[in-house]
Coordinates of C-alpha atoms in Angstrom, one line a residue:
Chain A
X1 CA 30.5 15.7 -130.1
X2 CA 33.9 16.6 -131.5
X3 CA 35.6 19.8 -130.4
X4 CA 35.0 21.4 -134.0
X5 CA 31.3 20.8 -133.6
X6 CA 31.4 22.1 -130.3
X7 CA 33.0 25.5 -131.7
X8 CA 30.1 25.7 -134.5
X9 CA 27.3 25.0 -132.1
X10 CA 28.3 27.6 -129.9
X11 CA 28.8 29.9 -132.6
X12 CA 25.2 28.7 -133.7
X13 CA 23.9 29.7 -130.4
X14 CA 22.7 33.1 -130.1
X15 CA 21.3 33.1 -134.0
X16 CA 19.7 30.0 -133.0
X17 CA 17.9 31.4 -129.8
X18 CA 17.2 34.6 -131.6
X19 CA 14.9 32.7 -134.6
X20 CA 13.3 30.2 -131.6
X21 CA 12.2 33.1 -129.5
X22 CA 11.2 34.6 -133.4
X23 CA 9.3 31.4 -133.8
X24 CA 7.6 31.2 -130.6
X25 CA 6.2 34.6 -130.6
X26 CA 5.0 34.0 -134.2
X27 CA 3.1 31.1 -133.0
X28 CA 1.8 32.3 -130.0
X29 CA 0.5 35.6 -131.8
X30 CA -1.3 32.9 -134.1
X31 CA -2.6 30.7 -131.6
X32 CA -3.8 33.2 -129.0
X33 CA -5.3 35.3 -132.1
X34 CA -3.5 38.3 -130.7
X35 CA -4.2 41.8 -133.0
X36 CA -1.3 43.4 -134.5
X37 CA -2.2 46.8 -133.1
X38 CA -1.7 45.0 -129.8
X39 CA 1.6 42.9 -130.7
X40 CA 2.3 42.4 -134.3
X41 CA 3.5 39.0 -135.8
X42 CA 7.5 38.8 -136.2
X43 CA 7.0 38.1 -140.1
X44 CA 4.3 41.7 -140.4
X45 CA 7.5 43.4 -138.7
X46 CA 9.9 42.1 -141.0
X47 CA 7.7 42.8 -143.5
X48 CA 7.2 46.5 -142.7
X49 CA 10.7 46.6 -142.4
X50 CA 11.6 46.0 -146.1
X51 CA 9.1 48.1 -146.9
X52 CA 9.7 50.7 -145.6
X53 CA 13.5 50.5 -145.7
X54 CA 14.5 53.6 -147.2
X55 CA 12.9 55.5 -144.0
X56 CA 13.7 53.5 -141.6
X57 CA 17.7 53.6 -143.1
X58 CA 17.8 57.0 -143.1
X59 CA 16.1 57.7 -139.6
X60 CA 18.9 54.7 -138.5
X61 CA 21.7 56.8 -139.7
X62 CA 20.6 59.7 -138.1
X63 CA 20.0 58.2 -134.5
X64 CA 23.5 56.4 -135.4
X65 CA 25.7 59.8 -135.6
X66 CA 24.0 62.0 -133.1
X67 CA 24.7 58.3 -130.2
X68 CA 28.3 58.2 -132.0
X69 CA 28.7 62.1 -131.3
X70 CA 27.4 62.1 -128.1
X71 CA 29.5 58.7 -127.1
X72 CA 32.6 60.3 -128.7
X73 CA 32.0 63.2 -126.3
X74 CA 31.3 60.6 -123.3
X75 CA 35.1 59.2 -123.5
X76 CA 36.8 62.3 -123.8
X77 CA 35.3 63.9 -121.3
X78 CA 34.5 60.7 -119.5
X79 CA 38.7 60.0 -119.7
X80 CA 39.5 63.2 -118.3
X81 CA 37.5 63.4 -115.4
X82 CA 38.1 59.6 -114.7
X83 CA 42.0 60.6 -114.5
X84 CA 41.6 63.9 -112.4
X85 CA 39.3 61.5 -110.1
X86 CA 41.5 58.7 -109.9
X87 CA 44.6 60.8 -109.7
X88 CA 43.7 63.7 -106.8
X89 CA 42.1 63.1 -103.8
X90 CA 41.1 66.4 -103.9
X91 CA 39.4 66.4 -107.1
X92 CA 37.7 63.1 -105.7
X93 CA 35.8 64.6 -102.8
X94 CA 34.7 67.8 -104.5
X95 CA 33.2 66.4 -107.6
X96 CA 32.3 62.6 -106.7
X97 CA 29.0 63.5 -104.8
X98 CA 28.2 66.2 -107.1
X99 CA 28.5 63.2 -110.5
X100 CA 26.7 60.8 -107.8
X101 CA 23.5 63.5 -107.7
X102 CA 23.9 64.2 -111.2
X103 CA 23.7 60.6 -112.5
X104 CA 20.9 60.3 -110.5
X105 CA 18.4 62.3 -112.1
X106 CA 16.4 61.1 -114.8
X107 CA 17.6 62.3 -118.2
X108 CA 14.3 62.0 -119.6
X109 CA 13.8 65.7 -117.2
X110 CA 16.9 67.4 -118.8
X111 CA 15.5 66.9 -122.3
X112 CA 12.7 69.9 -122.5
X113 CA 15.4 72.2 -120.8
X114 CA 17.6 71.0 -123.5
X115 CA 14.9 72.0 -126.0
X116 CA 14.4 75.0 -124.3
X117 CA 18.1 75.9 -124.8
X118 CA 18.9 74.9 -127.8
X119 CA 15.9 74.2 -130.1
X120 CA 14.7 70.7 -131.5
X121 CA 16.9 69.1 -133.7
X122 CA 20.4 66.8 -133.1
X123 CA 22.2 68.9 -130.5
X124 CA 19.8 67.4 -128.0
X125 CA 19.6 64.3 -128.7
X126 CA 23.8 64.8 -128.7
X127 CA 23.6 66.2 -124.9
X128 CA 21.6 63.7 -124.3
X129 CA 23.9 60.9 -125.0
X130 CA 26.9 61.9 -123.5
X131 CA 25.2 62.9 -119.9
X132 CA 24.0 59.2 -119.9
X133 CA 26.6 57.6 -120.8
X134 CA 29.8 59.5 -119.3
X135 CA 29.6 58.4 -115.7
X136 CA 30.2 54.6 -116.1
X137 CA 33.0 56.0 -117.9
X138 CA 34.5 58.2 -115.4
X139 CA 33.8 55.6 -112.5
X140 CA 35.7 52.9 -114.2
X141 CA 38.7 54.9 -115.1
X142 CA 39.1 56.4 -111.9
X143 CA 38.6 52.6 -110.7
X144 CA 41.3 51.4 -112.5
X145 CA 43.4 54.3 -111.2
X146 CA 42.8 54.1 -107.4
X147 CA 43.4 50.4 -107.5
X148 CA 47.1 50.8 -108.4
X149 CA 49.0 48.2 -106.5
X150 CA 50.5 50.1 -103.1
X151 CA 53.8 48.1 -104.1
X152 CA 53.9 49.2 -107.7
X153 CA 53.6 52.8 -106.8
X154 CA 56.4 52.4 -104.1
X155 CA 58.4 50.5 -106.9
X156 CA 57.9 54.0 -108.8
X157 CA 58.3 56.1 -105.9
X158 CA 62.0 54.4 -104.9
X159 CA 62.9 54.8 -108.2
X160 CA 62.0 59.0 -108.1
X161 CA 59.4 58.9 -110.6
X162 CA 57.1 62.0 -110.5
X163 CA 53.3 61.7 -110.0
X164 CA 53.1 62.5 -113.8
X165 CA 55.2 59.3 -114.5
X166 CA 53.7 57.6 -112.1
X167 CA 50.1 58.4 -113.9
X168 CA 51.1 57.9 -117.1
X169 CA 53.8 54.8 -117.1
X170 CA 51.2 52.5 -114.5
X171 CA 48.2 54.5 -113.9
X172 CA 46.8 55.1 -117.6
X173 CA 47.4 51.6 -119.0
X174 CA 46.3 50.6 -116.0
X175 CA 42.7 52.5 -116.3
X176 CA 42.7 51.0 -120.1
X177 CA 40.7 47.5 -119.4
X178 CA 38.7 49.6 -117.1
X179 CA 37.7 51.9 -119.7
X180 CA 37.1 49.4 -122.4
X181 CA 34.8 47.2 -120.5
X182 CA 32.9 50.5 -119.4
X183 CA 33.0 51.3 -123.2
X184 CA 30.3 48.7 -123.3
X185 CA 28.2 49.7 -121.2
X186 CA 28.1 53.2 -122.1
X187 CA 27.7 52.9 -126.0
X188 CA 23.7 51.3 -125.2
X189 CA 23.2 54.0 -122.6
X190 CA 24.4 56.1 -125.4
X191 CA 21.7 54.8 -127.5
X192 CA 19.2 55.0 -125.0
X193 CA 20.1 58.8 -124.7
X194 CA 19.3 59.7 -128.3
X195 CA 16.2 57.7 -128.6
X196 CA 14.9 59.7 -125.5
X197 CA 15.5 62.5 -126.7
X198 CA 14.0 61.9 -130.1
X199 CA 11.2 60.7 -128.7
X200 CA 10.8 63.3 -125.8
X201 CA 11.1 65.9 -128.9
X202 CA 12.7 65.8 -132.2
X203 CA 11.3 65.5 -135.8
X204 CA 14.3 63.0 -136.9
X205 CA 15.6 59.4 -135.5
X206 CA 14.3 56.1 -134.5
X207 CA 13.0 57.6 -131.8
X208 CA 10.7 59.9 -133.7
X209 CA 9.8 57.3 -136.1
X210 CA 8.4 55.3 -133.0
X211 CA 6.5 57.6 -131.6
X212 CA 4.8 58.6 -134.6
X213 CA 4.4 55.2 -135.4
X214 CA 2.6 54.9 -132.3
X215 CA 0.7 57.9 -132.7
X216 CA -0.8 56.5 -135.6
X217 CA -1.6 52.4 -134.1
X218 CA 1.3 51.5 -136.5
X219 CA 2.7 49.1 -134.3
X220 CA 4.8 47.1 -136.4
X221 CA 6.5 50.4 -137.4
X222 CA 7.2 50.7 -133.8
X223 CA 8.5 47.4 -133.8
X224 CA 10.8 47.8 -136.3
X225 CA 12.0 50.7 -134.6
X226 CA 12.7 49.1 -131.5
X227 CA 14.2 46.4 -133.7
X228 CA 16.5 49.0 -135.1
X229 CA 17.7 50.4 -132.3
X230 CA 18.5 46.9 -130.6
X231 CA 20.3 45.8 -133.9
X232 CA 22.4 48.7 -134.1
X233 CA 23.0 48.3 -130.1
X234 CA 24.4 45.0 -130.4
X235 CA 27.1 46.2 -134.0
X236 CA 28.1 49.2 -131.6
X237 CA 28.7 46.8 -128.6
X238 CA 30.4 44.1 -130.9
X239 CA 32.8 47.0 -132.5
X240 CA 34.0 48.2 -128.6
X241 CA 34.6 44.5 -127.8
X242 CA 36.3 44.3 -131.0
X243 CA 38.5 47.5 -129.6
X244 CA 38.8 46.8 -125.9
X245 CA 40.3 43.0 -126.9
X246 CA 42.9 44.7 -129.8
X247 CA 44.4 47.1 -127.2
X248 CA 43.9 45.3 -124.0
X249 CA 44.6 41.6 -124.8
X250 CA 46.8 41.6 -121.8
X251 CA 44.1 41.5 -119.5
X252 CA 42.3 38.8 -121.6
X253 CA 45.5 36.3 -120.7
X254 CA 44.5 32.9 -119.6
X255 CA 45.6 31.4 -116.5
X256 CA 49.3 31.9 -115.4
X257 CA 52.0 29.3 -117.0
X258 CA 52.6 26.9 -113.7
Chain B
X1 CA 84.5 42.8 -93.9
X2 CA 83.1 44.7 -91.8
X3 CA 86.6 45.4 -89.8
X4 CA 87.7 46.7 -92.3
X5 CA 84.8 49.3 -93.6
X6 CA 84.1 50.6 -89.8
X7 CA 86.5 53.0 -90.1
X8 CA 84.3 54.4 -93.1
X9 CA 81.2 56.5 -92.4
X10 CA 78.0 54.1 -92.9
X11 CA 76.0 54.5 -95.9
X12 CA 73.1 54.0 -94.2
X13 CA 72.4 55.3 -90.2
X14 CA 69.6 55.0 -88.4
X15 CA 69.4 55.8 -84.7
X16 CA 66.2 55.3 -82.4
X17 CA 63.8 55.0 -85.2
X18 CA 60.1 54.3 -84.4
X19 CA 57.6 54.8 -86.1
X20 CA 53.8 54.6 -85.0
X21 CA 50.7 54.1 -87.2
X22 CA 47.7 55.7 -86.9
X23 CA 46.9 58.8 -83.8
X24 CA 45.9 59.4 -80.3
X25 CA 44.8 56.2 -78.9
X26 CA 44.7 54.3 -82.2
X27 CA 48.0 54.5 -82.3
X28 CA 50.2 51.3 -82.5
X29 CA 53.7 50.9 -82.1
X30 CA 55.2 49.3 -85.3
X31 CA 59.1 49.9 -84.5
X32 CA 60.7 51.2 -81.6
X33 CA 63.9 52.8 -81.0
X34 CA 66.0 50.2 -84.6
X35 CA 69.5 51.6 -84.2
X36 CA 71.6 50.1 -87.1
X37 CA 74.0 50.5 -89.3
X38 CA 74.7 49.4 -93.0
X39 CA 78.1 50.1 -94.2
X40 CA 79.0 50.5 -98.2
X41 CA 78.2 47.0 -100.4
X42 CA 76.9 45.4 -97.1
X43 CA 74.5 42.8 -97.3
X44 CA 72.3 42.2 -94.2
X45 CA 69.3 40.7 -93.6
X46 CA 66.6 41.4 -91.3
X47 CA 64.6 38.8 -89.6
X48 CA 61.8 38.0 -87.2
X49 CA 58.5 36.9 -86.8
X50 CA 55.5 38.3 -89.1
X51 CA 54.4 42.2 -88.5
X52 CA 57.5 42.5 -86.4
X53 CA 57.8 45.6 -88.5
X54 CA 60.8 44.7 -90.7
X55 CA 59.1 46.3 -93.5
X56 CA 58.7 49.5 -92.2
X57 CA 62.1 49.4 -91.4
X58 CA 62.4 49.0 -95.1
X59 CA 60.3 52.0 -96.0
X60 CA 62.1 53.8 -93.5
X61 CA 65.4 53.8 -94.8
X62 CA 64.3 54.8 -98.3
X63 CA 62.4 57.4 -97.2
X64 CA 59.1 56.0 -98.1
X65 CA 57.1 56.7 -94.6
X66 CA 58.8 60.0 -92.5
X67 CA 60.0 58.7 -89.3
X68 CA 57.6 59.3 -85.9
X69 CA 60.8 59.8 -84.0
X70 CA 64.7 58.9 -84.7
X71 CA 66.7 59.9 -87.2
X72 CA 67.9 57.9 -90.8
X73 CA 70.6 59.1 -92.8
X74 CA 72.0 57.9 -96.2
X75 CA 75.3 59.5 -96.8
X76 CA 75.4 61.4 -94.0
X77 CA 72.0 63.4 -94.7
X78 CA 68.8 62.9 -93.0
X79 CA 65.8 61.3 -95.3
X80 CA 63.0 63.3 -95.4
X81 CA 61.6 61.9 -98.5
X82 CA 61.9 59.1 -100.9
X83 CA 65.7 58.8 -102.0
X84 CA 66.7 58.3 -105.5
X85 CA 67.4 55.6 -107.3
X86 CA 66.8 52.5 -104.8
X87 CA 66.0 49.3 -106.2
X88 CA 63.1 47.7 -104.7
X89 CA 61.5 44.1 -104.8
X90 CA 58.7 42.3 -103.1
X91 CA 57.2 39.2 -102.8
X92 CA 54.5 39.8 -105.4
X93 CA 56.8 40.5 -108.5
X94 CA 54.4 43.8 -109.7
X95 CA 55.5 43.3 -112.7
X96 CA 53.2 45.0 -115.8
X97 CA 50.9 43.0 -118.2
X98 CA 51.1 45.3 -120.4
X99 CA 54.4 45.7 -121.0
X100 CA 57.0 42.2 -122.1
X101 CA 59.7 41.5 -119.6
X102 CA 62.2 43.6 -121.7
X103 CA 60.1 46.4 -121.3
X104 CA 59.2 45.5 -117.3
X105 CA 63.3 45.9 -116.7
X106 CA 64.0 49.0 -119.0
X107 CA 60.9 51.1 -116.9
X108 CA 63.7 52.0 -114.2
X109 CA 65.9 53.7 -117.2
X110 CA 63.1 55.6 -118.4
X111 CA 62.6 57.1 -114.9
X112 CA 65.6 57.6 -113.2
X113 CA 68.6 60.2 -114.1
X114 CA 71.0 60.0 -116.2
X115 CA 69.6 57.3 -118.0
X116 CA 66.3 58.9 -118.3
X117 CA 67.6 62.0 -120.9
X118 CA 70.1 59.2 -122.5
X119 CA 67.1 57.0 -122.9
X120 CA 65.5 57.2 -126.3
X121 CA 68.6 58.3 -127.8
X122 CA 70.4 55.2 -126.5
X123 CA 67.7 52.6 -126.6
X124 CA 69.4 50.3 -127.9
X125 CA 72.5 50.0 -126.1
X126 CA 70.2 49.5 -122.9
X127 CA 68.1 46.8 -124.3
X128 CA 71.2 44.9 -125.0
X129 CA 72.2 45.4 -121.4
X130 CA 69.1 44.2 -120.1
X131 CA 69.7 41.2 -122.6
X132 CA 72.9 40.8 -120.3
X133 CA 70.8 40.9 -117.1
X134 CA 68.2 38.8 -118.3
X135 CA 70.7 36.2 -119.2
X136 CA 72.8 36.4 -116.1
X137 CA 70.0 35.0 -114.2
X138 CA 69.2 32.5 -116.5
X139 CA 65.9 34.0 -118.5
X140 CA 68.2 34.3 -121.9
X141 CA 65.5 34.6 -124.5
X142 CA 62.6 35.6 -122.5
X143 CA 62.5 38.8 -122.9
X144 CA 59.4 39.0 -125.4
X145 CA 57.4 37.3 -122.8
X146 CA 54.8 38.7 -120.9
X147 CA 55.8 38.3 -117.4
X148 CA 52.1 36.4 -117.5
X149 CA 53.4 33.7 -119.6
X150 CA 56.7 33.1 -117.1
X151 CA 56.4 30.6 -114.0
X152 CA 56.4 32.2 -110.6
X153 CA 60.4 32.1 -110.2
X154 CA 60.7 33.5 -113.6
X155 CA 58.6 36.5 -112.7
X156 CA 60.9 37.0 -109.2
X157 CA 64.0 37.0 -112.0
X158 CA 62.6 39.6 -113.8
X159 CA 61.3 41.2 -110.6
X160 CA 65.4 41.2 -109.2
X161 CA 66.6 42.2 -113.0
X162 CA 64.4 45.2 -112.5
X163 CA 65.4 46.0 -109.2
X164 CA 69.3 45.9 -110.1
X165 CA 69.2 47.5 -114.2
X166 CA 69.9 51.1 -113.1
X167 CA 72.9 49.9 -111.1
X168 CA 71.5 51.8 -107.7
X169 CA 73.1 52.0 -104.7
X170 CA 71.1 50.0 -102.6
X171 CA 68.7 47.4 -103.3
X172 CA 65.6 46.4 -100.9
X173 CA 64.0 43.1 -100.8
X174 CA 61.0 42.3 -99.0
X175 CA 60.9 38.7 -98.3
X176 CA 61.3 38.3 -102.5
X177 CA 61.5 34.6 -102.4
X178 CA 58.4 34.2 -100.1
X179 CA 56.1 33.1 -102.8
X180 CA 58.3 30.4 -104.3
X181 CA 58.6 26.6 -103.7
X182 CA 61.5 25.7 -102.0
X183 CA 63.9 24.7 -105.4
X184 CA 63.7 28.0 -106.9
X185 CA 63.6 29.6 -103.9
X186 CA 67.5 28.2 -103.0
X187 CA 68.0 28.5 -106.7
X188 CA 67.6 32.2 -106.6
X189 CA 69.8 32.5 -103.3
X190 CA 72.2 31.6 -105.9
X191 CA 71.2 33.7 -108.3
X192 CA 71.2 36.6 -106.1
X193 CA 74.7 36.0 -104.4
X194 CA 75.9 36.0 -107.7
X195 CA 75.0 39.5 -108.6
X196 CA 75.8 41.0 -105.4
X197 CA 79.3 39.3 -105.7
X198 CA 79.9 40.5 -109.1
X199 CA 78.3 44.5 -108.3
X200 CA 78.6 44.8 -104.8
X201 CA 75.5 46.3 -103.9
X202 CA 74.2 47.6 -100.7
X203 CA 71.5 45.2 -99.7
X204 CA 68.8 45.3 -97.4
X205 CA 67.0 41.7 -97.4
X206 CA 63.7 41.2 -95.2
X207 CA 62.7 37.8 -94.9
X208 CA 61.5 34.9 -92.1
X209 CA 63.5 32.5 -93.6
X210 CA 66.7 32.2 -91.5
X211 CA 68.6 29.3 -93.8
X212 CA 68.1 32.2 -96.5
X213 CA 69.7 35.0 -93.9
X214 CA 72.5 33.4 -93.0
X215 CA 72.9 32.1 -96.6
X216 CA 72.7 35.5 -98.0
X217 CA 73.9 37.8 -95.5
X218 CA 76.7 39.4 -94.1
X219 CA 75.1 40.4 -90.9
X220 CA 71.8 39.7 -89.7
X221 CA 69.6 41.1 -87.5
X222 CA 66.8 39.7 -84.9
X223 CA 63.6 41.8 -84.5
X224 CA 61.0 41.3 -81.8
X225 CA 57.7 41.0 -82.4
X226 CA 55.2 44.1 -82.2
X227 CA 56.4 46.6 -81.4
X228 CA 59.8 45.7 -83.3
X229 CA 63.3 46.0 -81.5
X230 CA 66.2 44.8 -82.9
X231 CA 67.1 42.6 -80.2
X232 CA 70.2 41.0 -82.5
X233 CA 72.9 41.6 -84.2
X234 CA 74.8 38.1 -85.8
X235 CA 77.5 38.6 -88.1
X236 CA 78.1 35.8 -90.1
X237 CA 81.7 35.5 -91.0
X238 CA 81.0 31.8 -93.7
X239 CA 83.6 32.4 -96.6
X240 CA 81.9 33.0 -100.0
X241 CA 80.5 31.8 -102.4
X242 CA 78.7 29.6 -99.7
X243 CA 76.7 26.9 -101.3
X244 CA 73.8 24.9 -100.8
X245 CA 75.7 22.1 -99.8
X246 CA 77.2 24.3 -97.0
X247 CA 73.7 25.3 -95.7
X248 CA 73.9 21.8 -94.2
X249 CA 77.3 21.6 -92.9
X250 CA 77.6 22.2 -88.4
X251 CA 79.0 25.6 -88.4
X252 CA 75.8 26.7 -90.8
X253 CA 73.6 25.0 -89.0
X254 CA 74.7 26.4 -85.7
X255 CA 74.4 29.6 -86.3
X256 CA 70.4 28.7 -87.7
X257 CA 69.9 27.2 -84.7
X258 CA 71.4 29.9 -82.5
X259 CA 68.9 32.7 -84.5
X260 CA 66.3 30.3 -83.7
X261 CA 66.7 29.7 -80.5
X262 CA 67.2 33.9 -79.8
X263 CA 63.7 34.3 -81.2
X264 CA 61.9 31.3 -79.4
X265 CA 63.1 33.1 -76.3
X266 CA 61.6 36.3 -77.5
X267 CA 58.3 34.6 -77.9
X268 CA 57.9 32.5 -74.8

């Protein structure tokens, strides 16, 4: 194989894998005479899908803004509490435990109380993003902060630099590759925080659509749904890799020149 | 030189430093009692076997770690924290990623004073001297690099470049060449001698290599192991420039071997 045809194959992969698993499922669904109520056909999804496109568009866009909204909030306020974290060991010990026993309760339980407070609609579905998806966004900043090389910082220190300087000349760019790899992880978390919430309670989203879907054995409407959501998962994670290599491409650089 | 500076208040005094780690019964000894001078534009070199301590005594004296008992002055005033304006350099070159070598040497401008309220201002006329720098020890042209895409001893050239760019009064090396293969590691010996002969710098080198001492230095000194002492002082009185080929000649030699033989003592 030449190196070209390497490039294309590898390229080729993950469509490739995608329309095998397509086509196994297909046949199996076929061969094992399974009902669609139960697990529809890939080809009655895709069917449903075009059908009902305009729906299904518009219920996209919707989940799309409040997760972009709610992400948006994630890295500012993800950013800032990251960099108090990382920069005080003060700030550390007070609010570390308490963002440990907050991440740890199910988000799914916040959503009535959300309701409660402020009615069904987007802003829950917002709130509900960002709390999912802040705190591997605060953990990796303040990560990248507290792992400032001792001799860097006494480089800085010898020279008279301030702690401000020293924070924003080494720490910040520093935190960056931390916080666009956590950037990753956080925008499906985000994803996975509005579609709870819509389906927890809302009367808009992909995650409403599913569950009334479901409420009425539509199952390939669910399916397309969850179809959705996984599509628009995988554009949102391809833009922040797109992002994290255009201002990080430093800490993309191969292997040192010998 | 030396004769003739003693008459001259030290730059640099410290007089029964130690310092201890750690408290109560955790408590080890890193360096006891280092008396020392350094006058003006000296260059000494501080040797001994690993964790003797020789780079506490490095933090001491620029006022990075507070002194457990002892006193260190600079300019007649007793440290108490970090002093201004020391240019510091260590076996892993820290240099940036993120920023091109260029960029790696100006960082000193943009923090210490005056350059620091000339700097944006001026930027040019600093780049150009860092074009200077750069090309005094031999890395012309590579200052668009990322100090990722230089070899090892080109990094340890920017590092020194770095160290030396806001002209400061004293320069600290902790054993800078460690890390290098043996060419470039004599090859910057040569690099370094040159700079310190054309600014005159006071210069602090720590290092185990005791060719490189007594290449570089104009007094070294012999530390113990844990807990540190400084339990020699050699001043070494070779003319410069001293070359390579001199590091081979007797009267080079025997002064190597003397060191040597001081600190096989010390360890049997």
């Amino acid at each position: 194989m030449t190196d070209a045809q390497r490039n294309a194959l590898k390229l080729a992969m993950p469509w490739l894998v995608t329309i095998a698993m397509f086509a196994i499922w297909e046949l199996a669904c076929i061969a094992f005479n399974i009902q669609e109520i139960v697990l529809p056909r890939p080809s009655r999804i895709f069917a449903v899908s075009v059908e009902r496109w305009s729906i299904l568009l518009d219920f996209c866009l919707q989940t799309l803004w409040t997760t972009a909204i709610g992400f948006g909030l994630a890295i500012i306020g993800g950013v800032l509490i990251g960099l108090a974290i990382g920069a005080s060991p003060f700030v550390y010990s007070g609010l570390y435990p308490l963002l440990i026993a907050f991440n740890a309760i199910p988000k799914v339980a916040i959503v009535p109380i959300l309701m409660i407070w402020l009615g069904v609609g987007a802003a829950p579905a917002i709130i509900t993003a960002f709390v999912i998806s802040f705190f591997p966004i605060v953990v990796n900043v303040a990560t990248g902060l507290a792992t400032i090389e001792p001799e860097m910082r006494d480089v800085m220190r010898s020279l008279g630099a301030s702690n401000y300087e020293i924070l924003t000349k080494v720490g910040i760019p520093r935190a960056m590759p931390y916080l666009f790899a956590s950037l990753k992880v956080a925008i499906t978390l985000a994803f996975i925080g509005s579609v709870i919430s819509e389906t927890v309670g809302g009367n808009r989203g992909i995650g409403f659509l599913m569950l009334s879907a479901g409420a009425r054995n539509d199952t390939a409407t669910t399916f397309a749904g969850l179809f959705a959501i996984a599509i628009m998962g995988v554009l949102m994670y391809a833009l922040c890799a797109w992002v994290e290599k255009r201002m990080t491409g430093w800490a993309f650089r191969g292997e040192l020149v010998g | 030189m030396a004769g003739t500076e003693s008459a001259v208040a030290p730059l640099v005094e410290m007089s029964g430093v130690s310092l201890a780690y750690g408290r109560g019964k955790e408590q080890t000894l890193a360096l006891a009692d280092a008396t020392m001078n350094i006058a003006q534009g000296e260059f000494i070199a501080v040797v001994g076997p690993s964790g003797c301590g020789k780079s506490t005594l490095m933090k001491l004296v620029t006022g990075l770690l507070p002194a457990t008992s002892g006193t260190v002055k600079v300019h007649g005033e007793v440290v108490k924290r970090p002093i201004k304006g020391v240019g510091m350099a260590f076996q892993n070159a820290t240099l940036m990623p993120w920023r091109t070598t260029r960029d790696n040497i100006l960082l000193p401008l943009e923090v210490v004073e005056p350059h620091k309220r000339r700097f944006r201002a001026n930027r040019g006329e600093y780049v150009e001297r860092v074009e200077k720098l750069l090309a005094s020890v031999g890395l012309g042209g590579f200052g668009d690099k990322y100090p990722w895409q230089l070899s090892g001893g080109m990094q340890q050239r920017s590092n020194l470049c770095r160290a030396l760019v806001h002209e400061p009064e004293i320069l600290m090396l902790d054993e800078p060449f460690g890390a290098l293969d043996a060419f470039t590691r004599e090859e910057l010996w040569g690099v370094l001698q040159k700079l310190w002969m054309e600014r005159r710098f006071t210069c602090v080198l720590v290092t185990h290599d005791l060719r490189e001492a007594v290449y570089l230095a104009d007094t070294v000194y012999v530390m113990s192991k844990r807990p540190g002492r400084v339990i020699l002082k050699r001043e070494i009185e070779l003319p410069r420039p001293r070359t390579l080929e001199d590091t081979f000649k007797p009267g080079f030699v025997d002064i190597v071997h003397d060191l040597r033989d001081r600190i096989h003592k010390e360890h049997a």
